[in-house]
PDB file of C-alpha atoms in Angstrom:
ATOM      1  CA  MET A   1      99.100 139.056 111.419  1.00  0.00           C
ATOM      2  CA  THR A   2     102.334 139.447 113.335  1.00  0.00           C
ATOM      3  CA  ILE A   3     105.748 138.662 111.861  1.00  0.00           C
ATOM      4  CA  ALA A   4     106.011 135.673 114.201  1.00  0.00           C
ATOM      5  CA  THR A   5     102.658 134.361 112.980  1.00  0.00           C
ATOM      6  CA  GLN A   6     103.654 134.879 109.339  1.00  0.00           C
ATOM      7  CA  THR A   7     106.890 132.962 109.957  1.00  0.00           C
ATOM      8  CA  ILE A   8     105.001 130.080 111.542  1.00  0.00           C
ATOM      9  CA  LEU A   9     102.548 130.061 108.637  1.00  0.00           C
ATOM     10  CA  LYS A  10     105.362 129.918 106.059  1.00  0.00           C
ATOM     11  CA  GLU A  11     106.894 126.962 107.894  1.00  0.00           C
ATOM     12  CA  ALA A  12     103.522 125.231 108.233  1.00  0.00           C
ATOM     13  CA  LEU A  13     102.890 125.540 104.497  1.00  0.00           C
ATOM     14  CA  ARG A  14     106.095 123.573 103.865  1.00  0.00           C
ATOM     15  CA  LEU A  15     104.657 120.571 105.720  1.00  0.00           C
ATOM     16  CA  THR A  16     103.053 117.653 103.932  1.00  0.00           C
ATOM     17  CA  PRO A  17      99.258 117.701 103.679  1.00  0.00           C
ATOM     18  CA  VAL A  18      99.019 115.063 106.420  1.00  0.00           C
ATOM     19  CA  GLU A  19     101.319 117.049 108.714  1.00  0.00           C
ATOM     20  CA  ARG A  20      99.294 120.210 108.086  1.00  0.00           C
ATOM     21  CA  ALA A  21      96.070 118.361 108.885  1.00  0.00           C
ATOM     22  CA  GLU A  22      97.581 117.085 112.131  1.00  0.00           C
ATOM     23  CA  LEU A  23      98.707 120.610 113.020  1.00  0.00           C
ATOM     24  CA  ILE A  24      95.262 122.007 112.272  1.00  0.00           C
ATOM     25  CA  GLU A  25      93.669 119.353 114.453  1.00  0.00           C
ATOM     26  CA  GLU A  26      95.972 120.147 117.376  1.00  0.00           C
ATOM     27  CA  LEU A  27      95.385 123.888 117.030  1.00  0.00           C
ATOM     28  CA  TYR A  28      91.643 123.350 116.792  1.00  0.00           C
ATOM     29  CA  HIS A  29      91.584 121.198 119.916  1.00  0.00           C
ATOM     30  CA  SER A  30      93.640 123.787 121.803  1.00  0.00           C
ATOM     31  CA  PHE A  31      90.508 125.979 121.853  1.00  0.00           C
ATOM     32  CA  ASP A  32      88.353 123.261 123.408  1.00  0.00           C
ATOM     33  CA  LYS A  33      89.409 122.513 126.966  1.00  0.00           C
ATOM     34  CA  LYS A  34      86.742 119.802 127.202  1.00  0.00           C
ATOM     35  CA  TYR A  35      88.146 117.896 124.215  1.00  0.00           C
ATOM     36  CA  ASP A  36      88.242 114.171 124.868  1.00  0.00           C
ATOM     37  CA  VAL A  37      90.670 112.031 122.843  1.00  0.00           C
ATOM     38  CA  ARG A  38      88.369 109.053 123.402  1.00  0.00           C
ATOM     39  CA  ILE A  39      85.938 110.618 120.944  1.00  0.00           C
ATOM     40  CA  ASP A  40      88.549 110.424 118.171  1.00  0.00           C
ATOM     41  CA  ALA A  41      89.237 106.789 119.037  1.00  0.00           C
ATOM     42  CA  LEU A  42      85.531 105.965 118.876  1.00  0.00           C
ATOM     43  CA  TRP A  43      85.153 107.701 115.506  1.00  0.00           C
ATOM     44  CA  ALA A  44      88.190 105.805 114.196  1.00  0.00           C
ATOM     45  CA  GLN A  45      86.588 102.527 115.281  1.00  0.00           C
ATOM     46  CA  GLU A  46      83.324 103.533 113.626  1.00  0.00           C
ATOM     47  CA  ALA A  47      85.113 104.420 110.390  1.00  0.00           C
ATOM     48  CA  GLU A  48      86.954 101.083 110.371  1.00  0.00           C
ATOM     49  CA  ALA A  49      83.700  99.205 111.000  1.00  0.00           C
ATOM     50  CA  ARG A  50      82.027 101.023 108.112  1.00  0.00           C
ATOM     51  CA  ILE A  51      84.945 100.296 105.771  1.00  0.00           C
ATOM     52  CA  GLU A  52      84.849  96.612 106.713  1.00  0.00           C
ATOM     53  CA  ALA A  53      81.071  96.493 106.187  1.00  0.00           C
ATOM     54  CA  HIS A  54      81.466  98.152 102.785  1.00  0.00           C
ATOM     55  CA  ASP A  55      84.281  95.821 101.752  1.00  0.00           C
ATOM     56  CA  ALA A  56      82.172  92.817 102.799  1.00  0.00           C
ATOM     57  CA  GLY A  57      79.272  94.094 100.682  1.00  0.00           C
ATOM     58  CA  HIS A  58      76.969  94.783 103.626  1.00  0.00           C
ATOM     59  CA  ILE A  59      76.577  98.489 102.856  1.00  0.00           C
ATOM     60  CA  LYS A  60      76.768 100.582  99.701  1.00  0.00           C
ATOM     61  CA  ALA A  61      78.661 103.820  99.216  1.00  0.00           C
ATOM     62  CA  GLU A  62      77.948 106.869  97.104  1.00  0.00           C
ATOM     63  CA  THR A  63      80.458 109.051  95.323  1.00  0.00           C
ATOM     64  CA  VAL A  64      81.219 112.418  96.853  1.00  0.00           C
ATOM     65  CA  GLU A  65      79.747 114.042  93.744  1.00  0.00           C
ATOM     66  CA  THR A  66      76.424 112.254  94.298  1.00  0.00           C
ATOM     67  CA  VAL A  67      76.326 113.270  97.942  1.00  0.00           C
ATOM     68  CA  PHE A  68      77.058 116.941  97.210  1.00  0.00           C
ATOM     69  CA  GLU A  69      74.540 116.966  94.374  1.00  0.00           C
ATOM     70  CA  ARG A  70      71.853 115.691  96.756  1.00  0.00           C
ATOM     71  CA  ILE A  71      72.839 118.262  99.408  1.00  0.00           C
ATOM     72  CA  ASN A  72      72.824 121.140  96.921  1.00  0.00           C
ATOM     73  CA  LYS A  73      69.280 120.256  95.810  1.00  0.00           C
ATOM     74  CA  ARG A  74      67.945 121.051  99.281  1.00  0.00           C
TER      75      ARG A  74
END
């Protein structure tokens, strides 16, 4: 890793978790020239719809522990 890269990393680690996640997302998308921001918007809408359905009692949710336990049994 170059000195410049190490400097950037040190600065990035000072960011809040949300800021780091945003930075990671932007860096990740910089590799994909075909990236379409509409996909993120559609996933956000889907997530909101699922939250609303859960809050209204139309769907049930499992804990992350239950989900990982089921996955690890495969």
